Coordinates of C-alpha atoms in Angstrom, one line a residue:
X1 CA 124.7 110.4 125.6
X2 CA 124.0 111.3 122.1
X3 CA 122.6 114.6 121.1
X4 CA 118.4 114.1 120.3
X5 CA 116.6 115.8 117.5
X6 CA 113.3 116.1 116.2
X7 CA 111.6 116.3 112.7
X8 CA 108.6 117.6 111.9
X9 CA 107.2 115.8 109.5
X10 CA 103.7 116.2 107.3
X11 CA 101.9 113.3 106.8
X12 CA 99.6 114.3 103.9
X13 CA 95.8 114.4 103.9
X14 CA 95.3 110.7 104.8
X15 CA 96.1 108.3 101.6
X16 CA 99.2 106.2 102.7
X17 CA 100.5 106.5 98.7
X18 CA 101.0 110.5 99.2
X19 CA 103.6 110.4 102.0
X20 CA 107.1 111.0 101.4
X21 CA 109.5 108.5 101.1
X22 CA 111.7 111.1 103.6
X23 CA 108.8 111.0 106.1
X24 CA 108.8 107.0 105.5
X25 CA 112.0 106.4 106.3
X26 CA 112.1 108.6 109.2
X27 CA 109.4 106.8 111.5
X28 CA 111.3 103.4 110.3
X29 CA 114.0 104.9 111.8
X30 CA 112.6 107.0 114.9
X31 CA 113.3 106.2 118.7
X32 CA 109.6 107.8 118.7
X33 CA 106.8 109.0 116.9
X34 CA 104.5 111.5 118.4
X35 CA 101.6 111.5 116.5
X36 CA 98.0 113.1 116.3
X37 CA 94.1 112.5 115.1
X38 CA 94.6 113.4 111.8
X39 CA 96.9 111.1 110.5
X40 CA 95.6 108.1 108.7
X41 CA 95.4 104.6 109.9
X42 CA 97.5 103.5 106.8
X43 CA 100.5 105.5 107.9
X44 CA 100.7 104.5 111.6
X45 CA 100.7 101.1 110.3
X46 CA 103.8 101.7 108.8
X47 CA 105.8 102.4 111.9
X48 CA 107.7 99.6 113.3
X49 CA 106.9 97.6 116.3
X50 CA 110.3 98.7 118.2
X51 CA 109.4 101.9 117.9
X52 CA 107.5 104.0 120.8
X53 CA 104.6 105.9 120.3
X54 CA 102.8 108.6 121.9
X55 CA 99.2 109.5 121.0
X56 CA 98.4 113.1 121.4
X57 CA 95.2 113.0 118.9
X58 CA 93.4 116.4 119.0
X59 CA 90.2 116.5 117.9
X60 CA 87.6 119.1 117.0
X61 CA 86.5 120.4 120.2
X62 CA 88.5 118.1 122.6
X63 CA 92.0 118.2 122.7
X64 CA 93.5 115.5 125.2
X65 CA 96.6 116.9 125.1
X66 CA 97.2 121.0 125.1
X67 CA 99.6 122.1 122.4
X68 CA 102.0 123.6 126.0
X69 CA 102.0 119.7 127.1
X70 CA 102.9 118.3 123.2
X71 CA 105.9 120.8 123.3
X72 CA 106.9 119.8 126.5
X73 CA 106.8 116.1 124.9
X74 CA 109.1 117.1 122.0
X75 CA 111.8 119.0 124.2
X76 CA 111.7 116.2 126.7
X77 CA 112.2 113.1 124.7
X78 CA 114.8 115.3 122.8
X79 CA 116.6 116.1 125.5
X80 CA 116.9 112.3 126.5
X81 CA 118.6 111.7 123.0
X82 CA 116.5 110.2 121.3
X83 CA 115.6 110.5 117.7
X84 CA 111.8 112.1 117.7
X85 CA 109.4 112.2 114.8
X86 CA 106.6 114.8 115.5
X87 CA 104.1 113.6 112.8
X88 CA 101.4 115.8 111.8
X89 CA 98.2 115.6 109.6
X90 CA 98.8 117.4 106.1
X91 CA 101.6 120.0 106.2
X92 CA 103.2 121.1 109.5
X93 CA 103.4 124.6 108.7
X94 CA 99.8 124.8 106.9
X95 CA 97.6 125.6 109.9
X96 CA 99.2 122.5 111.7
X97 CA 101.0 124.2 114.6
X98 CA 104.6 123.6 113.3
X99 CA 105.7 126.7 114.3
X100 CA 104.6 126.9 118.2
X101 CA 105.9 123.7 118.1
X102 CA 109.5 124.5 117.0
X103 CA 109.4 127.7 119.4
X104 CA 110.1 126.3 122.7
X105 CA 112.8 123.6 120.6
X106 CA 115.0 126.6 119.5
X107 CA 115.1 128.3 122.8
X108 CA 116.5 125.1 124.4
X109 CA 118.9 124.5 121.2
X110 CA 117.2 121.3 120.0
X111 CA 118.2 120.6 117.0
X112 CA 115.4 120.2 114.2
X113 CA 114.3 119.4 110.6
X114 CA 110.9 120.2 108.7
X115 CA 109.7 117.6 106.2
X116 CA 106.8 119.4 104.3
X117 CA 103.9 117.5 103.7
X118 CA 101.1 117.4 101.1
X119 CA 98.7 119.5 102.1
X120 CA 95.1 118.9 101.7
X121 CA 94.3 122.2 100.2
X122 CA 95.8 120.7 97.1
X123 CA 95.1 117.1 97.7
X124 CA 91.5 116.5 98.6
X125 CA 90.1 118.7 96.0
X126 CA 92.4 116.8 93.4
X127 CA 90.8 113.5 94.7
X128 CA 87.3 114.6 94.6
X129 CA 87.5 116.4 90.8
X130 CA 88.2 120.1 91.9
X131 CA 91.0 122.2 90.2
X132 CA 91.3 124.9 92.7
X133 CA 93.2 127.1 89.9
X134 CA 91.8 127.2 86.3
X135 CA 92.5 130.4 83.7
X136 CA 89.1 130.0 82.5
X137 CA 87.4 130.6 86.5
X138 CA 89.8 132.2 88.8
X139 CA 93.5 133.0 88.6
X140 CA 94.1 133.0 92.9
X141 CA 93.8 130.3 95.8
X142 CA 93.0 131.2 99.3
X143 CA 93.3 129.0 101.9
X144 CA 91.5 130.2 105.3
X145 CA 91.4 128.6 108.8
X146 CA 87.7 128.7 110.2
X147 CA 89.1 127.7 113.4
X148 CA 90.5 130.5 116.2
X149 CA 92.5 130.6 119.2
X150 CA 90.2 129.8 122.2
X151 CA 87.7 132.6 123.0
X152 CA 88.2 134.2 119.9
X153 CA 84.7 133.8 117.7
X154 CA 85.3 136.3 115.0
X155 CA 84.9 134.8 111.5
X156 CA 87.1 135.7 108.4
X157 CA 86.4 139.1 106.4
X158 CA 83.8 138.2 103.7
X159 CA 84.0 141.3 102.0
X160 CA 88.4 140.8 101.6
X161 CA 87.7 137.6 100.8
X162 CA 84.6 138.0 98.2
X163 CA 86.5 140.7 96.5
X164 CA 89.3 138.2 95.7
X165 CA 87.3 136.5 93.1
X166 CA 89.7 133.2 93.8
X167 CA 88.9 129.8 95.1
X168 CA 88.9 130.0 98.7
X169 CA 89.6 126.5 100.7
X170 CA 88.8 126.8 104.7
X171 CA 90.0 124.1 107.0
X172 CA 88.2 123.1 110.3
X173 CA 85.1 124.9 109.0
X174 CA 82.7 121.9 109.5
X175 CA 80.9 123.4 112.6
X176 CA 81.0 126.9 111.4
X177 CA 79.6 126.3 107.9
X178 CA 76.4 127.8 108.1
X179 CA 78.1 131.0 109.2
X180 CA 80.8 131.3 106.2
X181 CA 78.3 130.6 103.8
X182 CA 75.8 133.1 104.9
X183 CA 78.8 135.6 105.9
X184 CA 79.7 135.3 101.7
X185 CA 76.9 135.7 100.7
X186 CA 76.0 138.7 103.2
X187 CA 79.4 140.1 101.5
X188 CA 78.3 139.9 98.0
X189 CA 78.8 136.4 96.5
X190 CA 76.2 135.1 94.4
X191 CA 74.0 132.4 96.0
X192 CA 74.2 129.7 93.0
X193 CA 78.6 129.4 93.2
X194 CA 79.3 126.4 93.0
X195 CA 80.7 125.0 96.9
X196 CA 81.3 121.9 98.0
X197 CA 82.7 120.4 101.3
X198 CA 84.8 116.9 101.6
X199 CA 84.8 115.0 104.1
X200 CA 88.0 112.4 105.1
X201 CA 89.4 113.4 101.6
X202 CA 91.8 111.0 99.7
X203 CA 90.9 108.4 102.1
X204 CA 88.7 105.1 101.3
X205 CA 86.3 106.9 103.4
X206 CA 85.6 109.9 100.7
X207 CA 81.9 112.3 100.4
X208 CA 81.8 115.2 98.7
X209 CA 78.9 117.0 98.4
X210 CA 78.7 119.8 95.6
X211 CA 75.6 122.5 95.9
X212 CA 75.2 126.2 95.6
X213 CA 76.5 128.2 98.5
X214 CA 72.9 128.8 99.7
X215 CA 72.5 125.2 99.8
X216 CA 75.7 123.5 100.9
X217 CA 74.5 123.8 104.5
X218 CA 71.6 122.1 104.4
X219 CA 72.7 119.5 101.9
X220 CA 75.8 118.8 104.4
X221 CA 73.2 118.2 107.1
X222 CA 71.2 115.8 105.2
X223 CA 74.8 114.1 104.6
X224 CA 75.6 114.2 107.9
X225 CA 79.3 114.9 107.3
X226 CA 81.5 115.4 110.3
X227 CA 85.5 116.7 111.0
X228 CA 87.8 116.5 109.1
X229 CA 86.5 117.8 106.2
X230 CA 87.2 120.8 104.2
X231 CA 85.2 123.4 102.2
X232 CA 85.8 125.2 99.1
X233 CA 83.9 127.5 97.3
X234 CA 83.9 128.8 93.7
X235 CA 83.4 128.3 90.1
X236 CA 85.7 125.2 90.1
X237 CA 83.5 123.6 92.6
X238 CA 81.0 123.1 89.5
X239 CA 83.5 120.9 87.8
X240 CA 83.3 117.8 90.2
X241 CA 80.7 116.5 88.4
X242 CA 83.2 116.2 85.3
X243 CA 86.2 115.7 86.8
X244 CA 85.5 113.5 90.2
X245 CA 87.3 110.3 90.0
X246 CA 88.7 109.0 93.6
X247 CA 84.6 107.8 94.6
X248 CA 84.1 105.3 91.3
X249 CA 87.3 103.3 92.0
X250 CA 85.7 99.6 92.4
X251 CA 87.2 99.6 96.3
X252 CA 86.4 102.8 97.4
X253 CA 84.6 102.8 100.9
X254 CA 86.7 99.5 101.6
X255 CA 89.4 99.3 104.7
X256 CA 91.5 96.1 104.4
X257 CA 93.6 95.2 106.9
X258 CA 96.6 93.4 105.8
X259 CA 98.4 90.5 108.1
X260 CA 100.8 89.2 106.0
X261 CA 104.5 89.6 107.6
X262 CA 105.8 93.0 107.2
X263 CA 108.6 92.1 104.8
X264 CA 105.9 90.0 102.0
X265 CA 103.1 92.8 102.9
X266 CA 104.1 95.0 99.3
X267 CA 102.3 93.4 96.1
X268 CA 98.7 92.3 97.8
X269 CA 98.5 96.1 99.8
X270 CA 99.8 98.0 96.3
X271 CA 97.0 95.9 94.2
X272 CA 94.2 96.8 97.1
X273 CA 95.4 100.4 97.1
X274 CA 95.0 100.8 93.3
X275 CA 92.1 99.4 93.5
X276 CA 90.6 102.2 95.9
X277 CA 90.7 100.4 99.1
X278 CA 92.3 102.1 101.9
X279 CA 95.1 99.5 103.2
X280 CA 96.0 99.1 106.8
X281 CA 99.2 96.9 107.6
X282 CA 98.5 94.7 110.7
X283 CA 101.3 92.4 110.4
X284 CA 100.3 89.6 112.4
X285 CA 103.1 87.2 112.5
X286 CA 107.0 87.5 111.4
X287 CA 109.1 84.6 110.2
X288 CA 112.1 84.0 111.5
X289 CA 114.5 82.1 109.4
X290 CA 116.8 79.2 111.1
X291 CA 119.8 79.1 109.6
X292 CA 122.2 79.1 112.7
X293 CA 122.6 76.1 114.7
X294 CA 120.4 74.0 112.3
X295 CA 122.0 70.5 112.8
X296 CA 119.1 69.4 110.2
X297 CA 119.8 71.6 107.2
X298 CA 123.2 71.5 107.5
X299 CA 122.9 67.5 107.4
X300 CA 120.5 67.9 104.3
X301 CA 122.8 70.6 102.4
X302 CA 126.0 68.1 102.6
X303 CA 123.8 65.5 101.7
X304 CA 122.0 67.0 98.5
X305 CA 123.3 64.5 95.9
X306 CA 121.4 62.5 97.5
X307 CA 118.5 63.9 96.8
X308 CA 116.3 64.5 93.3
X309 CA 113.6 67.2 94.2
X310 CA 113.5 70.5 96.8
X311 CA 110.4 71.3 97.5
X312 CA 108.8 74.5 98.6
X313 CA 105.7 75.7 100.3
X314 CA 106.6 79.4 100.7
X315 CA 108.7 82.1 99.7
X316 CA 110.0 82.1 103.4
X317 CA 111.4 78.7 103.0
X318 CA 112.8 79.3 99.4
X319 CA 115.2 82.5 100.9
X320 CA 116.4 80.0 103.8
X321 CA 117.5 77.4 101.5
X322 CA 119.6 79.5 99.5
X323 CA 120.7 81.9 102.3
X324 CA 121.5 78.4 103.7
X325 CA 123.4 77.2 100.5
X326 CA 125.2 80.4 100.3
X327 CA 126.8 79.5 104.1
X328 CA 128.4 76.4 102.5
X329 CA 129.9 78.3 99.4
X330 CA 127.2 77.0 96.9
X331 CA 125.2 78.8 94.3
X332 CA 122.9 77.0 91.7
X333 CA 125.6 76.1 89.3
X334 CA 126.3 73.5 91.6
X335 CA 122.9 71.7 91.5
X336 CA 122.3 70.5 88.3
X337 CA 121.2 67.0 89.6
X338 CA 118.4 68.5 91.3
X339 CA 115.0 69.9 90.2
X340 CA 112.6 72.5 92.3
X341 CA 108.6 72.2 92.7
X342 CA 106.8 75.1 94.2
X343 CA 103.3 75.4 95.9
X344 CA 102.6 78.5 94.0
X345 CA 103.9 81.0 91.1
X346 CA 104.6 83.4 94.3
X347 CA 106.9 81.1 95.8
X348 CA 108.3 80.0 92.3
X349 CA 108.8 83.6 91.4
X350 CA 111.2 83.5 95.1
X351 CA 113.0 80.7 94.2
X352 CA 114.0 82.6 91.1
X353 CA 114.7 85.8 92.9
X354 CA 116.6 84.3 95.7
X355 CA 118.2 81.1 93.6
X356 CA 118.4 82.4 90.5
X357 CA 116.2 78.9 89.5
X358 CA 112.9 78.3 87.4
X359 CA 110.5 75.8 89.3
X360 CA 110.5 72.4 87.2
X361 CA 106.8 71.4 88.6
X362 CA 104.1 73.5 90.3
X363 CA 100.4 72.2 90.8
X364 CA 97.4 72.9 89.3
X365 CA 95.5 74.0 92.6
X366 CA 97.8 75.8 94.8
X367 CA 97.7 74.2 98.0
X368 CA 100.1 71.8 99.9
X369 CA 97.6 68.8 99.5
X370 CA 98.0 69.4 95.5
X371 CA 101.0 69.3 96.0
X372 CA 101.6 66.3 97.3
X373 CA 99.5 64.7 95.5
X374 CA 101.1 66.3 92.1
X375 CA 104.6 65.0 93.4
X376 CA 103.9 61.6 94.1
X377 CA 102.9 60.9 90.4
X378 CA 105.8 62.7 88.7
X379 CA 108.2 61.2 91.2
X380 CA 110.0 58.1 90.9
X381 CA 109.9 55.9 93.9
X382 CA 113.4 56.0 93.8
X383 CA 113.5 59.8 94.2
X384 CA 113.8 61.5 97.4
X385 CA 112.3 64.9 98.4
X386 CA 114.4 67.8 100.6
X387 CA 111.5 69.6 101.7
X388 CA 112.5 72.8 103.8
X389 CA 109.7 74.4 105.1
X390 CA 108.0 76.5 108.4
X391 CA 108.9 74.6 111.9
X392 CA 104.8 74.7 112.3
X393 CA 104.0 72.8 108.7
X394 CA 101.1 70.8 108.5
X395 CA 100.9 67.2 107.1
X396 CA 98.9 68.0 104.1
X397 CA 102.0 68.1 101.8
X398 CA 103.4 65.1 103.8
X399 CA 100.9 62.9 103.7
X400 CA 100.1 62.0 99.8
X401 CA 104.1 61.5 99.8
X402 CA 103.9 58.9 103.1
X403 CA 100.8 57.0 100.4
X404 CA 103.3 56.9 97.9
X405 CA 105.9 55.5 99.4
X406 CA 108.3 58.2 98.5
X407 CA 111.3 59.3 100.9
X408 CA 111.8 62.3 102.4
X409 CA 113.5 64.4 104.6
X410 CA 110.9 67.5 106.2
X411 CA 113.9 70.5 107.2
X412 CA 112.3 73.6 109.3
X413 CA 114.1 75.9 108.3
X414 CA 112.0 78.9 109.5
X415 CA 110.3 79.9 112.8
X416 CA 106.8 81.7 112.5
X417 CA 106.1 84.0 115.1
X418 CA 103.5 86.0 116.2
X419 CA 103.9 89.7 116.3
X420 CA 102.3 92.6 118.8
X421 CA 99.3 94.2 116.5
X422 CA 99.7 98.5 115.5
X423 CA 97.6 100.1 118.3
X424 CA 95.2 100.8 115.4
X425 CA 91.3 100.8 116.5
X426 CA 89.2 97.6 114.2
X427 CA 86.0 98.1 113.1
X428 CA 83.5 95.7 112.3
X429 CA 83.2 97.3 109.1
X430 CA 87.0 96.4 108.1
X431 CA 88.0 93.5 106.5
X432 CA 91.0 91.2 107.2
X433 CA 92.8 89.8 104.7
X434 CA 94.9 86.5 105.7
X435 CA 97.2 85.0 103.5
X436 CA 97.4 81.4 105.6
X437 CA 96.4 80.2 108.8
X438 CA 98.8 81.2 110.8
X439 CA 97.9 85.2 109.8
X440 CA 94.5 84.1 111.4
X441 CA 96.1 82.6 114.6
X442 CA 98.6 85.7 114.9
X443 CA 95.3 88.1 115.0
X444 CA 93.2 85.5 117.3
X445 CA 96.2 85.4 119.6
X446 CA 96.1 89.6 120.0
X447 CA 92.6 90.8 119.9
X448 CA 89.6 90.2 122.0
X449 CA 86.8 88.1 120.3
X450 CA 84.4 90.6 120.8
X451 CA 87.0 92.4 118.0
X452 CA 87.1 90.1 115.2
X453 CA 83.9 87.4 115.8
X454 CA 81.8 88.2 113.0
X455 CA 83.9 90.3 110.9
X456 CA 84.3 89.4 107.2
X457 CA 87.6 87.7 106.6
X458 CA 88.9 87.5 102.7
X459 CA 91.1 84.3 102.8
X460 CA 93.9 83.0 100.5
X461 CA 92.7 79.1 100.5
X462 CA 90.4 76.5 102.3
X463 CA 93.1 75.8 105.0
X464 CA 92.7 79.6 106.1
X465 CA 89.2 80.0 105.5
X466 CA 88.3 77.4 107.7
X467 CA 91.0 78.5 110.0
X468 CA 89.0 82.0 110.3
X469 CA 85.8 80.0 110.0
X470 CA 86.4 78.1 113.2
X471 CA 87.0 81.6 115.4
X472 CA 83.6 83.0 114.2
X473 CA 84.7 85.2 111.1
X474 CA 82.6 85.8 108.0
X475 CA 85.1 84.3 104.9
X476 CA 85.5 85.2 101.2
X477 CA 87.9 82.8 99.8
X478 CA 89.7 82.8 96.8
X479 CA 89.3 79.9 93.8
X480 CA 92.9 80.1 93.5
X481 CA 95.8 80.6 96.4
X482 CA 97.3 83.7 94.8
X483 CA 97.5 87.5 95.5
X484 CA 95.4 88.1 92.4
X485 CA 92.5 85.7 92.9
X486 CA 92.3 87.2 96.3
X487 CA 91.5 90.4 94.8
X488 CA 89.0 88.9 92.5
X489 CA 86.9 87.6 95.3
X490 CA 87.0 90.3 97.2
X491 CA 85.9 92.3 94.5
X492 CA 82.7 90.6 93.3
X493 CA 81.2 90.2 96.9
X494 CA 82.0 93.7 97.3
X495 CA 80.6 95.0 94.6
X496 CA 77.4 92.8 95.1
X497 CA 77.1 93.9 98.5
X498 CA 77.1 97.8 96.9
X499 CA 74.6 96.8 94.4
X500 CA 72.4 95.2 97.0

């Protein structure tokens, strides 16, 4: 049995763009990830479906599983070989534990690495406009823990703390803020400094509430802001209002949750992130492509003199073709006799990644009907169509070419499959974002009704609006089937809604 191990590894204050591409690669390459409360929706999405998971969320003021028992987790999946990923909220050796939890690893000789994180004493005051150094208002930075061991109730020395004259950032200080606030001031500090508290910093999610340090308590009340959230206090506080920036992206407040196939998920969850949304990948289907075995393709590939046009309906099918053409020792030199149509510029930009091959026709309206209908007037009737496509394909494409009269030959070259969901709690709040109907079908096929009737569903075309339509969802469709017009649409009814 191989020797186990175990990493530590931060996770950053909650925005999925701040984690480390070490940390990534780790939980895509973990036997298991324990993981707690505090790490964001957005980076549990990323681990893989193969890989286990063990919840051992803490929370303010109830902790399902005692730091003693999360130990004992590490060392005993350790011990069984495995490789185990202990990800943590922030940085793990920045009130996070790390240390009790490596403790009881080196006594047994379990091998271990820490992978810092970015902490959110840096990161959420970035993301809300705060500077926590600045030569012209304090030349220290203090960060303080408002949280103690259980059954100890003492609070931090004000007076050490006051004379400092630095920013001071205290984590888990939500319930206690009333009492650090009056303690400052008790210990000298001027009423009117500037304080602020931030609640689910760098996240979509995002409040920050700037007052006076009299104030902050009362105004955090009003707010109602809950855990996690963290307080600072000092003169840089006052420069929010000048520098806060992360609140007036166009998409801020917005969770999308992305079910595209892992491997396609990149460009539309990048352009939602930028955009201020925070992105949740809930891959809902995989494809599978069919290259061995497949009597049909390998018919159509010996037989492609024959034929005038390849047609395709999806990026999947375009990297089967030529993963397929590859098998027989043919690259697109050898196809000169042939021209390519494309559903879409997404698919037209894989044919050129995966062939090598510009896309000779692509409809005005990016749909398979248009399609169709585009290819039966540019076509001669002598002309026959290879068309290799998803093994579930519907007639749309198929149908203005039977009209025509034109020939040809419909190859599956790729299986669609649906995939288990991220254990990852859905809101009604949260949107879904479906690139074609069989995203829908994937999430249908995994969640309760009572977990996605009613919720808003931001859809790709008509096929997967009415898809969505038809199991009780809310839809914002796009005018065009791209990436981009998605965006667009989901931006205007979002930004109406905030008006409204």
């Amino acid at each position: 049995m191989r020797q186990g191990k175990v990493w530590l590894v931060g996770a950053g204050p909650g925005d999925p763009g701040l984690f480390t591409i070490k940390g990534k690669y780790l939980i895509e390459h973990a036997d298991v990830v324990v993981y707690d409360r505090l790490v964001g929706a957005g980076i549990l999405s990323m681990i893989p479906p193969a890989v286990q998971t063990i919840n051992v969320g803490k929370n303010a003021g109830c902790h399902p599983v005692g730091q003693e028992e999360i130990n004992q987790i590490l060392l005993r999946e350790a011990q069984q070989g495995k490789r185990v990923v202990r990800l943590k909220g922030g940085d793990p050796f920045i009130f996070g534990r790390g240390g009790e939890e490596l403790e009881l690893l080196a006594k047994h000789g379990v091998p271990f690495e820490v992978v810092p994180g970015i902490s959110a004493a840096a990161a959420v005051p970035a993301y809300a406009g705060i500077p926590v150094t600045h030569r012209e208002y304090c030349s220290s930075l203090h960060i303080i823990t408002a949280h103690r061991k259980r059954g100890d109730d003492s609070l931090p020395d004000f007076e050490t703390l006051v004379k400092l004259h630095g920013t001071l950032v205290f984590f888990m200080g939500v319930s206690s803020l009333p009492e650090i606030c009056a303690g400052l001031i008790r210990a000298g500090m001027a009423e009117q400094t500037p304080a602020a508290v931030i609640e689910n910093g760098t996240t979509a999610r995002q409040r920050n509430i700037v007052s006076d340090l009299k104030r902050l308590p009362e105004r955090a009340v009003q707010a109602g802001v809950q855990s996690p959230a963290l307080i600072l206090v000092g003169e840089v506080c006052g420069l929010s209002s000048q520098f806060s920036w992360a609140e007036f992206r166009p998409l801020h407040g917005c969770r999308v949750l992305v079910t595209r196939p892992r491997e396609r998920v990149s460009s539309l969850a990048e352009k939602l992130s930028a955009l201020g949304a925070e992105v949740v990948l809930l891959p809902s289907i995989s494809t599978k492509l069919l290259l061995e075995g497949n009597e049909a393709l390998s018919n159509a590939i010996k037989s492609l003199p024959g034929y005038r046009w390849v047609v395709f309906t999806s990026a999947a099918g375009a990297e089967g073709f030529f993963k397929g053409l590859r098998r027989f020792g043919i690259d697109s030199r050898n196809l000169p006799f042939l021209q390519f149509a494309a559903i879409g510029p997404a698919t037209a930009k894989a044919v050129l990644q995966f062939g090598g091959i510009l896309c000779d026709y692509l409809p005005e309206e990016y749909t398979g009907k248009a399609l169709g209908e585009g290819l039966a007037k540019v076509c001669r009737p002598d002309e026959k169509l290879l068309i290799p496509r998803s093994k579930i394909g519907t007639d749309e494409l198929l149908e203005p070419l039977r009209q025509a009269g034109l020939s040809f030959t419909d190859v599956p070259i790729y299986d669609t499959l649906s995939e288990p969901l991220p254990n990852i709690p859905v809101t009604p709040q949260d949107i879904f974002a479906f690139t074609s109907a069989s995203t829908v079908r994937g999430v249908t096929e995994r969640l309760s009704k009572e977990q996605y009737q009613g919720m808003t569903a931001l859809c790709i075309g008509e096929q997967t609006a009415r898809e969505a339509q038809e199991h009780g969802m809310k839809t914002i469709q796009a005018e065009k089937a791209t990436i981009d017009s998605m965006i667009e649409a989901l931006l205007k009814t979002y930004q109406k809604e905030e008006r409204n």
